[in-house]
Tab-separated table of C-alpha atoms in Angstrom:
chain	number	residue	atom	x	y	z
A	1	UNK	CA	-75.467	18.543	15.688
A	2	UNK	CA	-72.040	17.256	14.342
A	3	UNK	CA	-71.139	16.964	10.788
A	4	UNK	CA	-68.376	14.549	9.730
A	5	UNK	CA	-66.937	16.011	6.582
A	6	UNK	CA	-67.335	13.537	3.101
A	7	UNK	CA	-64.511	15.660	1.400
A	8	UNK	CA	-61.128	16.317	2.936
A	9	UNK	CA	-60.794	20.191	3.356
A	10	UNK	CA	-58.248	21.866	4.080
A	11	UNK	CA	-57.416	24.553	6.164
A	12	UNK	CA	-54.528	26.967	7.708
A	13	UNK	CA	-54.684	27.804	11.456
A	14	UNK	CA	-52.934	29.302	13.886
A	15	UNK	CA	-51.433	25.976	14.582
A	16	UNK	CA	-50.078	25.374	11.274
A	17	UNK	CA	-51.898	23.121	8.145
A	18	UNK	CA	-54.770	20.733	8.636
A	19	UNK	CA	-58.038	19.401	7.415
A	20	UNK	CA	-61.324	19.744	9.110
A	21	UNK	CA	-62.941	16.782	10.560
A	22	UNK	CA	-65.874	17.736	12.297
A	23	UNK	CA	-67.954	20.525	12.303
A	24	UNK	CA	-69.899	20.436	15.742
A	25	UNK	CA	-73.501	23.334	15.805
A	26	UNK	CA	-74.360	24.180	18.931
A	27	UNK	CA	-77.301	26.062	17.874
A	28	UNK	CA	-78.183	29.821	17.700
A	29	UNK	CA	-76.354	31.877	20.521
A	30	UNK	CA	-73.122	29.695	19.451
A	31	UNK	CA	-70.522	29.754	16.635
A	32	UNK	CA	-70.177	26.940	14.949
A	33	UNK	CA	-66.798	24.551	16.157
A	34	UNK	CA	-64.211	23.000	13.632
A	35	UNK	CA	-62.592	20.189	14.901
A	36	UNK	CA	-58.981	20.240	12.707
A	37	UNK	CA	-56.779	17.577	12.383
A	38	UNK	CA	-53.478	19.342	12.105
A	39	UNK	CA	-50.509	17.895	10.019
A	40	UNK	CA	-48.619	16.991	12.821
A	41	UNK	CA	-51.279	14.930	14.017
A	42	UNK	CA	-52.526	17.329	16.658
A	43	UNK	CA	-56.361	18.003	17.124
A	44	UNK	CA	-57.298	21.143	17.785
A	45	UNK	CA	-60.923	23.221	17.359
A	46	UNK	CA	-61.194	26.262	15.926
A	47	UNK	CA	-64.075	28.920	15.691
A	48	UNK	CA	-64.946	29.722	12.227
A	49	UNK	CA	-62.407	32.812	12.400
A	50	UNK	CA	-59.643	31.724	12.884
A	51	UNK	CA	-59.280	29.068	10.114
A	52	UNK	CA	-58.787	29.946	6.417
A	53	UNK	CA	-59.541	27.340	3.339
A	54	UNK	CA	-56.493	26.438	1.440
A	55	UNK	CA	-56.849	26.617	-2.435
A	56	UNK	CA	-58.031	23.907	-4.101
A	57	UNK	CA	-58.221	24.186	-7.899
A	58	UNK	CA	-60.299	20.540	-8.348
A	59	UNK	CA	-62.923	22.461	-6.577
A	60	UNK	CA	-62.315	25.721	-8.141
A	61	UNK	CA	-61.357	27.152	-4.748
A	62	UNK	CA	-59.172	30.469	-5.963
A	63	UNK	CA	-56.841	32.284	-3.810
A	64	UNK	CA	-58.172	35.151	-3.991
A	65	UNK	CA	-60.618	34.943	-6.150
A	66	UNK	CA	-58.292	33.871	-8.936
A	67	UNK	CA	-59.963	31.557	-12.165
């Protein structure tokens, strides 16, 4: 199953910033995949630890847990 995110999200990776673009389930035995679209226009996928959410007060995303 792939999911084609409605809301832009973004995310820090190992490669730098970005904003998820698909999210692709392979099913059970399988971690979900992230397909990131990365600042400088690079598209990389990431497994689920090794991307982190970037703050986003519209949504009442906190860093770190912050109101």
């Amino acid at each position: 199953m792939i999911h084609e995110t409605i809301n832009r999200v973004e995310v820090q990776t190992p490669k730098g910033d970005g904003f998820i673009w698909l999210v692709t389930e392979y099913g059970t035995e399988t971690s979900k995949v992230f397909t990131v679209i990365q600042d400088n226009g690079e598209i990389w996928e990431w497994q689920p630890k090794d991307i982190i959410v970037k703050q986003n007060i519209t949504f009442q995303r906190f860093k770190n847990g912050e109101a």
